[in-house]
Short mmCIF file of C-alpha atoms and ligand atoms in Angstrom, two decimals:
data_model
loop_
_atom_site.label_atom_id
_atom_site.label_comp_id
_atom_site.label_asym_id
_atom_site.label_seq_id
_atom_site.Cartn_x
_atom_site.Cartn_y
_atom_site.Cartn_z
CA MET A 20 -15.44 38.96 21.89
CA ILE A 21 -14.62 35.49 20.07
CA GLU A 22 -12.95 33.28 22.76
CA ASN A 23 -9.48 31.82 20.99
CA PRO A 24 -10.21 28.44 20.92
CA HIS A 25 -6.32 27.52 21.47
CA ARG A 26 -6.72 28.97 25.10
CA ARG A 27 -8.61 25.84 25.77
CA LEU A 28 -5.73 23.66 25.19
CA PRO A 29 -4.04 22.19 28.12
CA SER A 30 -0.33 22.58 28.53
CA VAL A 31 2.32 19.37 28.07
CA HIS A 32 2.67 19.25 31.61
CA GLN A 33 -0.95 19.30 32.59
CA VAL A 34 -1.73 16.66 30.12
CA LEU A 35 1.26 14.54 31.53
CA GLU A 36 -0.26 14.67 35.00
CA ASP A 37 -3.53 13.15 34.04
CA PRO A 38 -3.64 9.85 35.86
CA ALA A 39 -4.72 8.37 32.58
CA ALA A 40 -1.38 9.50 30.69
CA ALA A 41 0.45 6.90 33.38
CA ALA A 42 -0.54 4.18 31.41
CA LEU A 43 1.09 5.45 28.04
CA VAL A 44 4.17 6.62 30.24
CA GLU A 45 4.68 3.02 31.40
CA ARG A 46 4.05 1.58 28.36
CA TYR A 47 6.08 3.98 25.87
CA GLY A 48 8.39 5.82 28.11
CA ARG A 49 8.26 9.76 29.51
CA GLY A 50 10.19 10.91 26.68
CA ALA A 51 7.89 9.52 23.93
CA VAL A 52 4.96 10.37 25.68
CA LYS A 53 5.91 14.04 25.99
CA GLU A 54 6.90 14.25 22.33
CA ALA A 55 3.57 12.98 21.11
CA VAL A 56 1.58 15.24 23.53
CA ARG A 57 3.55 18.40 21.93
CA SER A 58 3.05 16.94 18.72
CA GLU A 59 -0.63 16.50 19.04
CA LEU A 60 -1.24 19.94 20.97
CA ASP A 61 0.70 21.64 18.01
CA HIS A 62 -1.52 19.63 15.51
CA ARG A 63 -4.72 21.24 17.04
CA ARG A 64 -3.18 24.57 17.54
CA GLN A 65 -3.05 24.79 13.40
CA SER A 66 -6.23 22.50 13.18
CA PRO A 67 -8.57 22.85 15.95
CA PRO A 68 -10.85 19.55 16.00
CA PRO A 69 -14.42 20.52 15.46
CA SER A 70 -15.57 18.91 18.56
CA ALA A 71 -14.84 20.25 22.15
CA ASP A 72 -11.71 18.20 22.95
CA GLY A 73 -11.80 17.00 26.47
CA GLN A 74 -8.59 15.67 27.68
CA ALA A 75 -9.56 11.81 27.19
CA ASP A 76 -10.28 12.43 23.56
CA LEU A 77 -6.55 14.25 23.39
CA LEU A 78 -5.02 11.32 25.26
CA ASP A 79 -6.71 8.90 22.62
CA ALA A 80 -4.88 10.64 19.84
CA VAL A 81 -1.57 10.66 21.71
CA ALA A 82 -2.17 7.23 22.22
CA LEU A 83 -2.61 6.75 18.58
CA ARG A 84 0.26 8.60 17.59
CA LEU A 85 2.43 6.25 20.01
CA HIS A 86 1.19 3.02 18.73
CA ALA A 87 1.50 4.48 15.31
CA GLN A 88 5.18 5.10 15.56
CA ASP A 89 5.81 1.79 17.42
CA PHE A 90 4.57 0.30 14.27
CA HIS A 91 6.97 2.18 12.05
CA GLY A 92 10.08 0.27 13.39
CA ILE A 93 11.21 -2.58 12.13
CA ARG A 94 10.31 -6.17 13.37
CA ARG A 95 10.27 -9.30 12.46
CA VAL A 96 7.50 -10.74 10.13
CA ILE A 97 6.30 -14.24 8.64
CA ASN A 98 6.56 -13.90 5.14
CA ALA A 99 3.40 -15.73 4.02
CA THR A 100 3.35 -14.37 0.50
CA GLY A 101 4.89 -17.15 -1.31
CA VAL A 102 7.52 -14.95 -2.74
CA ILE A 103 10.60 -16.04 -1.13
CA LEU A 104 13.15 -13.16 -2.40
CA HIS A 105 10.46 -10.53 -1.35
CA THR A 106 12.45 -6.92 -1.77
CA ASN A 107 9.90 -5.03 0.41
CA LEU A 108 10.12 -7.72 3.12
CA GLY A 109 14.11 -7.77 3.26
CA ARG A 110 14.92 -10.48 0.33
CA ALA A 111 17.22 -13.31 1.89
CA PRO A 112 16.14 -14.16 5.60
CA LEU A 113 19.92 -14.89 7.00
CA ALA A 114 21.51 -18.53 7.96
CA ARG A 115 21.84 -18.67 11.64
CA THR A 116 25.67 -18.68 11.23
CA ALA A 117 25.24 -15.39 9.17
CA ALA A 118 22.95 -14.14 11.50
CA ASP A 119 24.90 -15.41 14.59
CA ALA A 120 28.05 -13.20 12.99
CA ALA A 121 26.27 -10.26 12.40
CA ARG A 122 25.11 -10.04 15.88
CA GLU A 123 28.73 -10.88 17.27
CA ALA A 124 30.26 -8.23 15.14
CA ALA A 125 27.26 -5.39 15.85
CA ALA A 126 27.93 -6.10 19.78
CA GLY A 127 31.73 -5.43 20.18
CA TYR A 128 34.88 -4.60 18.52
CA VAL A 129 36.15 -6.50 15.70
CA ASN A 130 39.54 -7.00 13.46
CA LEU A 131 37.65 -5.05 10.46
CA GLU A 132 41.16 -3.57 9.38
CA ILE A 133 43.72 -5.24 11.78
CA ASP A 134 46.09 -8.21 11.39
CA LEU A 135 45.59 -9.91 14.37
CA THR A 136 48.88 -11.96 13.85
CA THR A 137 51.33 -8.84 13.03
CA GLY A 138 49.46 -5.90 14.71
CA GLN A 139 49.46 -4.03 11.13
CA ARG A 140 46.69 -2.53 9.15
CA ALA A 141 45.07 -4.86 7.10
CA ASN A 142 42.46 -4.55 4.52
CA ARG A 143 38.58 -5.22 5.45
CA GLN A 144 37.78 -6.60 2.02
CA GLU A 145 40.39 -9.60 2.37
CA PRO A 146 38.02 -12.41 3.88
CA CYS A 147 35.29 -12.08 1.86
CA ARG A 148 37.76 -11.33 -1.15
CA ASP A 149 39.68 -14.81 -0.07
CA LEU A 150 36.27 -17.07 -0.02
CA ILE A 151 35.04 -15.34 -3.44
CA ARG A 152 38.09 -16.12 -5.21
CA ARG A 153 38.00 -20.01 -3.96
CA LEU A 154 34.11 -20.13 -4.86
CA LEU A 155 34.23 -18.85 -8.19
CA GLY A 156 38.11 -19.65 -9.24
CA CYS A 157 38.62 -15.69 -10.13
CA GLU A 158 41.60 -13.36 -9.37
CA SER A 159 40.21 -11.24 -7.10
CA ALA A 160 36.87 -9.67 -5.68
CA THR A 161 35.65 -6.74 -3.73
CA VAL A 162 32.25 -6.37 -2.11
CA VAL A 163 29.99 -3.62 -1.60
CA ASN A 164 26.53 -2.20 -0.41
CA ASN A 165 24.36 -3.45 -3.29
CA CYS A 166 24.60 -4.82 -6.85
CA ALA A 167 23.41 -1.36 -7.77
CA ALA A 168 26.61 0.23 -6.14
CA ALA A 169 28.55 -2.30 -7.78
CA THR A 170 27.38 -1.17 -11.10
CA VAL A 171 28.00 2.65 -10.25
CA LEU A 172 31.31 2.11 -8.84
CA THR A 173 32.45 -0.20 -11.55
CA LEU A 174 31.48 2.18 -14.21
CA HIS A 175 32.73 5.45 -12.31
CA ALA A 176 36.29 3.78 -12.02
CA LEU A 177 36.18 2.56 -15.77
CA ALA A 178 34.39 4.50 -17.69
CA ALA A 179 33.68 7.82 -16.12
CA CYS A 180 32.90 10.71 -18.89
CA ARG A 181 33.74 7.71 -21.43
CA GLU A 182 31.37 5.57 -23.36
CA VAL A 183 29.56 2.31 -22.26
CA VAL A 184 28.28 0.16 -24.91
CA VAL A 185 25.12 -1.93 -24.00
CA SER A 186 21.99 -3.25 -25.60
CA ARG A 187 18.64 -1.34 -25.78
CA GLY A 188 17.37 -4.81 -24.93
CA GLN A 189 19.10 -4.75 -21.62
CA LEU A 190 17.90 -1.19 -20.14
CA VAL A 191 16.18 -2.60 -17.15
CA GLU A 192 14.12 -0.81 -14.86
CA ILE A 193 14.72 -3.21 -11.54
CA GLY A 194 11.97 -2.09 -9.15
CA GLY A 195 11.22 0.32 -7.05
CA GLY A 196 11.36 2.94 -9.91
CA PHE A 197 15.04 2.47 -10.11
CA ARG A 198 16.12 2.21 -13.88
CA ILE A 199 19.94 0.66 -14.74
CA PRO A 200 20.05 3.23 -17.24
CA GLU A 201 19.70 5.71 -15.01
CA VAL A 202 22.02 4.01 -12.44
CA MET A 203 24.47 3.77 -14.56
CA THR A 204 24.41 7.59 -15.81
CA ALA A 205 25.11 8.42 -12.54
CA SER A 206 28.39 7.24 -12.63
CA GLY A 207 29.24 9.69 -15.18
CA ALA A 208 29.63 7.06 -17.70
CA ILE A 209 27.86 7.57 -21.18
CA LEU A 210 25.66 5.03 -22.43
CA ARG A 211 26.04 4.05 -25.78
CA GLU A 212 22.87 1.91 -26.45
CA VAL A 213 23.08 -0.48 -29.31
CA GLY A 214 20.40 -2.73 -31.36
CA THR A 215 16.90 -2.86 -30.73
CA THR A 216 14.80 -4.15 -27.99
CA ASN A 217 14.57 -7.50 -29.36
CA ILE A 218 17.51 -7.79 -31.70
CA THR A 219 21.06 -6.93 -30.93
CA ARG A 220 24.11 -8.64 -32.95
CA ALA A 221 27.56 -8.52 -32.41
CA ALA A 222 28.07 -6.39 -35.38
CA ASP A 223 26.27 -3.62 -33.75
CA PHE A 224 28.79 -3.77 -30.88
CA GLU A 225 31.69 -3.65 -33.08
CA ALA A 226 30.26 -0.73 -35.00
CA ALA A 227 29.80 1.45 -31.80
CA ILE A 228 33.48 0.97 -30.66
CA SER A 229 35.40 4.11 -31.12
CA GLU A 230 38.14 5.89 -29.03
CA ARG A 231 35.47 7.13 -26.72
CA THR A 232 34.84 3.73 -25.51
CA ALA A 233 35.78 2.39 -22.09
CA ALA A 234 33.98 -0.94 -21.61
CA ILE A 235 31.12 -3.16 -22.83
CA LEU A 236 28.45 -3.94 -20.59
CA ARG A 237 25.91 -6.74 -20.54
CA VAL A 238 23.08 -6.69 -18.28
CA HIS A 239 20.99 -9.41 -17.17
CA PRO A 240 17.13 -8.74 -17.92
CA SER A 241 16.61 -10.02 -14.44
CA ASN A 242 12.89 -9.04 -14.10
CA PHE A 243 11.59 -9.89 -17.72
CA ARG A 244 12.16 -11.70 -20.29
CA ILE A 245 11.52 -11.25 -24.31
CA HIS A 246 9.99 -14.13 -26.01
CA GLY A 247 9.65 -14.78 -29.65
CA HIS A 248 11.92 -13.37 -32.35
CA ALA A 249 14.90 -11.81 -30.02
CA ALA A 250 18.55 -12.31 -29.58
CA ALA A 251 21.57 -10.46 -28.38
CA PRO A 252 25.37 -11.78 -28.16
CA ASP A 253 26.31 -14.05 -25.33
CA ILE A 254 29.12 -13.35 -23.08
CA ALA A 255 31.75 -15.27 -25.00
CA GLU A 256 31.08 -13.43 -28.23
CA LEU A 257 31.29 -10.18 -26.51
CA ALA A 258 34.33 -11.11 -24.85
CA ALA A 259 35.68 -11.60 -28.38
CA ILE A 260 35.11 -8.20 -29.02
CA GLY A 261 36.42 -6.97 -26.23
CA ARG A 262 39.34 -8.65 -26.42
CA ALA A 263 40.00 -7.81 -30.00
CA HIS A 264 39.74 -4.10 -28.58
CA GLY A 265 41.46 -4.14 -25.61
CA LEU A 266 37.90 -3.35 -24.10
CA PRO A 267 36.81 -4.77 -20.38
CA VAL A 268 33.56 -6.59 -20.36
CA ILE A 269 31.43 -6.18 -17.39
CA ASP A 270 28.58 -8.66 -16.97
CA ASP A 271 25.91 -7.32 -14.41
CA ILE A 272 23.78 -10.41 -13.57
CA GLY A 273 21.76 -9.25 -10.96
CA SER A 274 21.45 -12.53 -8.92
CA GLY A 275 24.11 -14.72 -7.83
CA ALA A 276 23.21 -18.14 -8.18
CA LEU A 277 26.23 -20.19 -6.82
CA VAL A 278 24.78 -23.52 -7.39
CA ASP A 279 22.78 -24.96 -10.05
CA PHE A 280 19.16 -24.14 -10.02
CA ALA A 281 18.07 -26.19 -12.46
CA GLN A 282 17.94 -29.16 -9.87
CA PHE A 283 14.87 -27.00 -8.95
CA ASP A 284 13.69 -26.76 -12.44
CA LEU A 285 14.60 -23.50 -12.32
CA GLY A 286 17.15 -23.10 -15.21
CA GLY A 287 18.12 -20.01 -16.90
CA GLU A 288 19.83 -18.05 -14.56
CA PRO A 289 23.37 -16.66 -15.31
CA ARG A 290 26.00 -18.44 -12.45
CA PRO A 291 29.28 -15.93 -12.03
CA ALA A 292 31.48 -18.65 -12.18
CA GLU A 293 30.28 -19.03 -15.73
CA SER A 294 30.37 -16.05 -16.73
CA LEU A 295 33.70 -15.21 -16.18
CA ALA A 296 34.54 -18.61 -17.41
CA ALA A 297 33.13 -17.21 -20.80
CA GLY A 298 35.23 -14.45 -20.58
CA ALA A 299 33.93 -11.54 -18.82
CA ASP A 300 36.54 -9.67 -17.19
CA LEU A 301 34.05 -8.69 -14.13
CA VAL A 302 30.76 -10.12 -13.43
CA LEU A 303 28.41 -8.08 -10.51
CA PHE A 304 26.21 -9.32 -8.45
CA SER A 305 23.57 -9.18 -5.52
CA GLY A 306 24.32 -11.12 -2.01
CA ASP A 307 20.79 -10.97 -0.97
CA LYS A 308 19.32 -12.74 -3.81
CA LEU A 309 19.74 -16.40 -4.96
CA LEU A 310 22.97 -16.28 -2.88
CA GLY A 311 20.97 -15.68 0.13
CA GLY A 312 23.35 -13.80 2.17
CA PRO A 313 23.06 -9.87 3.68
CA GLN A 314 22.50 -7.01 1.35
CA THR A 315 25.62 -6.53 -0.53
CA GLY A 316 27.15 -6.02 -4.12
CA ILE A 317 29.84 -8.36 -5.25
CA ILE A 318 32.38 -7.55 -7.86
CA ALA A 319 34.75 -10.14 -9.07
CA GLY A 320 37.21 -10.93 -11.93
CA ARG A 321 40.43 -9.48 -12.93
CA GLN A 322 42.52 -8.65 -10.52
CA GLU A 323 43.97 -5.18 -12.15
CA LEU A 324 40.36 -3.92 -12.68
CA ILE A 325 39.74 -4.78 -9.21
CA GLU A 326 42.54 -2.73 -8.07
CA LYS A 327 41.63 0.35 -9.63
CA ILE A 328 37.67 0.18 -8.64
CA GLU A 329 38.86 -0.29 -5.02
CA ARG A 330 41.45 3.17 -5.69
CA ASP A 331 38.32 4.71 -6.67
CA PRO A 332 37.15 7.33 -4.15
CA LEU A 333 33.35 6.21 -4.50
CA MET A 334 34.67 2.81 -2.72
CA ARG A 335 34.83 4.37 0.46
CA ALA A 336 31.20 5.47 -0.11
CA PHE A 337 29.96 2.43 -0.53
CA ARG A 338 32.08 0.04 1.38
CA LEU A 339 30.43 -2.29 3.74
CA ASP A 340 30.39 -2.04 7.54
CA LYS A 341 31.28 -4.69 10.03
CA MET A 342 27.99 -6.51 10.29
CA CYS A 343 27.26 -7.11 6.58
CA LEU A 344 31.14 -8.15 6.12
CA ALA A 345 30.79 -10.86 8.94
CA ALA A 346 27.49 -12.05 7.28
CA LEU A 347 28.45 -12.35 3.79
CA GLU A 348 31.63 -14.10 4.93
CA ALA A 349 29.84 -16.55 7.05
CA THR A 350 26.96 -17.01 4.37
CA LEU A 351 29.88 -17.52 1.74
CA ARG A 352 31.61 -19.80 4.01
CA LEU A 353 28.31 -22.43 3.59
CA TYR A 354 29.15 -22.81 -0.08
CA LEU A 355 32.47 -24.20 0.59
CA LYS A 356 30.94 -27.63 1.78
CA ALA A 357 28.78 -28.13 -0.98
CA ASP A 358 26.98 -30.93 1.05
CA GLU A 359 25.97 -28.76 3.75
CA THR A 360 24.95 -25.60 1.82
CA PHE A 361 21.41 -26.72 0.94
CA ALA A 362 20.56 -27.48 4.54
CA ALA A 363 22.00 -24.22 6.03
CA VAL A 364 20.77 -21.48 3.53
CA PRO A 365 17.47 -20.46 4.13
CA VAL A 366 16.74 -19.39 0.61
CA LEU A 367 17.70 -22.88 -1.10
CA GLN A 368 16.02 -24.41 2.02
CA LEU A 369 12.71 -22.85 1.26
CA LEU A 370 13.28 -23.52 -2.40
CA SER A 371 14.01 -27.23 -1.89
CA VAL A 372 10.89 -28.18 0.39
CA SER A 373 8.74 -30.81 -1.11
CA VAL A 374 5.30 -30.11 -2.16
CA ASP A 375 4.24 -33.03 0.06
CA GLU A 376 5.52 -31.62 2.88
CA LEU A 377 4.08 -28.22 2.21
CA HIS A 378 0.91 -30.05 2.12
CA ARG A 379 1.39 -31.80 5.30
CA ARG A 380 2.18 -28.62 7.32
CA ALA A 381 -0.92 -26.69 5.53
CA GLU A 382 -3.45 -29.37 6.86
CA THR A 383 -1.83 -29.08 10.40
CA ILE A 384 -2.39 -25.29 10.50
CA ALA A 385 -5.87 -25.74 8.72
CA GLN A 386 -7.15 -27.86 11.25
CA GLU A 387 -6.60 -25.47 13.89
CA LEU A 388 -8.79 -22.53 12.09
CA PRO A 389 -12.19 -21.53 12.92
CA ASN A 390 -14.63 -23.07 10.78
CA GLU A 391 -16.29 -19.63 9.88
CA TRP A 392 -12.76 -19.05 7.95
CA GLY A 393 -13.79 -21.58 5.77
CA ALA A 394 -10.14 -22.70 5.11
CA THR A 395 -9.13 -24.89 2.34
CA VAL A 396 -5.79 -26.16 1.48
CA ARG A 397 -4.89 -26.40 -2.39
CA ASP A 398 -1.90 -26.75 -4.41
CA ASP A 399 -0.95 -23.29 -6.14
CA VAL A 400 2.18 -21.66 -7.87
CA THR A 401 4.35 -18.62 -6.54
CA PHE A 402 7.48 -17.00 -7.64
CA VAL A 403 10.87 -16.61 -6.45
CA GLY A 404 11.06 -12.85 -6.63
CA GLY A 405 13.77 -10.51 -5.93
CA GLY A 406 14.06 -10.00 -9.82
CA SER A 407 14.98 -13.66 -10.70
CA LEU A 408 13.42 -16.11 -12.71
CA PRO A 409 10.36 -13.96 -13.51
CA ASP A 410 8.79 -16.44 -16.00
CA GLN A 411 9.20 -19.49 -13.80
CA THR A 412 6.35 -20.68 -11.34
CA LEU A 413 7.43 -22.65 -8.47
CA PRO A 414 4.91 -25.34 -6.99
CA THR A 415 3.43 -24.46 -3.43
CA VAL A 416 0.66 -25.06 -1.27
CA VAL A 417 -1.54 -22.42 -0.13
CA ILE A 418 -4.42 -22.28 2.94
CA ALA A 419 -7.16 -20.09 1.47
CA MET A 420 -9.52 -18.58 3.76
CA ARG A 421 -12.41 -15.94 3.42
CA HIS A 422 -12.92 -14.13 6.77
CA PRO A 423 -16.67 -12.44 7.73
CA ALA A 424 -14.91 -8.93 8.07
CA GLY A 425 -13.66 -9.14 4.45
CA ASP A 426 -10.54 -9.82 3.01
CA ALA A 427 -8.80 -6.58 3.18
CA GLU A 428 -9.58 -6.23 6.78
CA PHE A 429 -8.46 -9.83 7.65
CA ALA A 430 -5.14 -9.10 6.20
CA ARG A 431 -4.78 -5.80 7.78
CA ARG A 432 -5.71 -7.93 11.12
CA LEU A 433 -3.11 -10.09 10.07
CA ARG A 434 -0.47 -7.49 9.18
CA CYS A 435 -0.82 -5.82 12.62
CA GLY A 436 -1.11 -9.23 14.52
CA ASP A 437 1.62 -10.61 16.66
CA PRO A 438 3.60 -11.85 15.05
CA ALA A 439 2.67 -9.83 11.82
CA VAL A 440 1.87 -12.07 9.08
CA LEU A 441 1.88 -11.04 5.24
CA PRO A 442 -0.50 -13.05 3.31
CA ARG A 443 -1.28 -12.99 -0.21
CA VAL A 444 -5.03 -11.22 -1.29
CA LYS A 445 -6.51 -12.44 -4.37
CA ALA A 446 -9.90 -12.57 -5.54
CA GLY A 447 -11.61 -12.05 -2.11
CA GLU A 448 -9.67 -14.85 -0.57
CA VAL A 449 -6.68 -14.10 2.07
CA VAL A 450 -4.04 -17.01 1.50
CA ILE A 451 -1.37 -18.13 3.51
CA ASP A 452 1.41 -19.41 0.87
CA LEU A 453 3.84 -21.66 2.85
CA ARG A 454 6.66 -21.73 0.22
CA SER A 455 8.05 -18.62 2.10
CA VAL A 456 7.36 -19.93 5.87
CA PRO A 457 10.08 -21.51 7.41
CA ALA A 458 8.92 -25.00 9.10
CA ALA A 459 10.51 -23.65 12.39
CA ASP A 460 7.96 -20.38 12.22
CA ASP A 461 4.92 -22.63 11.72
CA THR A 462 3.89 -22.58 15.67
CA ARG A 463 4.48 -18.72 15.54
CA LEU A 464 2.32 -18.37 12.54
CA MET A 465 -0.64 -20.74 14.28
CA ALA A 466 -0.18 -18.62 17.30
CA ALA A 467 -0.85 -15.48 15.01
CA LEU A 468 -3.70 -16.82 13.52
CA GLY A 469 -5.28 -17.90 16.49
CA GLY A 470 -4.92 -14.51 18.02
CA ILE A 471 -6.74 -12.55 14.97
CA ASP A 472 -10.39 -12.31 16.09
CA SER A 473 -9.56 -11.58 19.81
CA ALA A 474 -7.30 -9.01 18.43
CA LEU A 475 -8.94 -5.68 16.97
C1 PLP B 519 18.67 -6.73 -8.76
C2 PLP B 519 19.40 -5.95 -9.88
C3 PLP B 519 20.23 -5.27 -9.56
C4 PLP B 519 20.17 -4.25 -8.28
O1 PLP B 519 21.02 -5.05 -7.27
P1 PLP B 519 20.68 -4.72 -5.74
O2 PLP B 519 21.39 -5.55 -5.14
O3 PLP B 519 19.30 -4.55 -5.50
O4 PLP B 519 21.19 -3.29 -5.69
C5 PLP B 519 21.37 -4.65 -10.46
N1 PLP B 519 21.15 -5.18 -11.64
C6 PLP B 519 20.37 -6.42 -11.78
C7 PLP B 519 20.65 -7.19 -13.29
C8 PLP B 519 19.43 -6.83 -11.03
O5 PLP B 519 18.95 -8.08 -10.97
#
């Protein structure tokens, strides 16, 4: 008779009784260990390992499972990629006051929808609405989960089952495989594409307008640029067409630059206030790109349109929670005092650090590194990221290293270190780019680098 290999598997209880399991229980808690043992035993029941499996081997596998789970949770990392708005790393780091506001709101009750003076029901949008009106000089505003939500909601409220005219040159894929035309179609609006990839004229918009048209849309081609023979009507021209036909003009600008980035030699990013001044009826932008706040989407412009948007049932699905509202409000407040904004908003701070300062910090860190890593400090260039300013480089300073274990292994050790460090890897080198590292993190970065060879 052939012995059933599963009979040799211990029970969950037997494994937990093993003295060697005690350390795991101490570290991860009994519930988590029990769960991991059960998963591992289930796994072995379906596919018994080829070798005879002692309990020690089983506990090793359980430990690996627990370790992997531990690593899957969200944790702070040091962004040494040089890309300031790295979508995979959570885009903008929040200002201290914004992070504090979110933490305070998270930990207790807040006056989210209560007016404390009257005790009456209030609208959660009011504080941010008021700030955005002051900052942009617009009639009204409302905030939702992100700019994609702002697009879907706006089109659903203003153009469901009707046509929205948009240039073919602006149908962008924004990253992560998400395409603006597909996001827009999800709203129920019908895209009426006009013009060509490189040239769209005002006359193309005029010719496409009919009784089915509900709006005119412009999408900022955030993460790409067409050079050479290329043109599309600007927002003032579109606004004139919109006015002539009684149609709202919606400007999806993606990144919400509230300050002039020309001062960093980063020109060309549209600003919401300018778009509205040029005649857009609504402007849509993200809160966590160049604005430097939490993941949010801002819709600003004409009050009558904002009221219609807020009455849309999808508003309920896209509205912000207390933590994001608190963080956005605190971030926007930092823009009220222009002379303090730069020191307080981390994205602006990171952009404005001088190359000399980055050099000084890089030399200090490089001095501490083991000789065999061959660390060199040199000038380089990086990008803002987050779909902003795709063709404009930022000057930066990097520490380039070659580890005996190879670049992939070195990068892995950095990512799994304490704290985790995300470097750039290119051409056999692992590169620490300080453009995206706040100076306050230098000590933690050095500790992480110092622990690499002693780690795994
Ligand atoms: C980034 C971007 C979006 C999406 O913004 P999220 O806040 O990431 O949802 C939409 N439109 C444009 C033009 C963008 O650049």
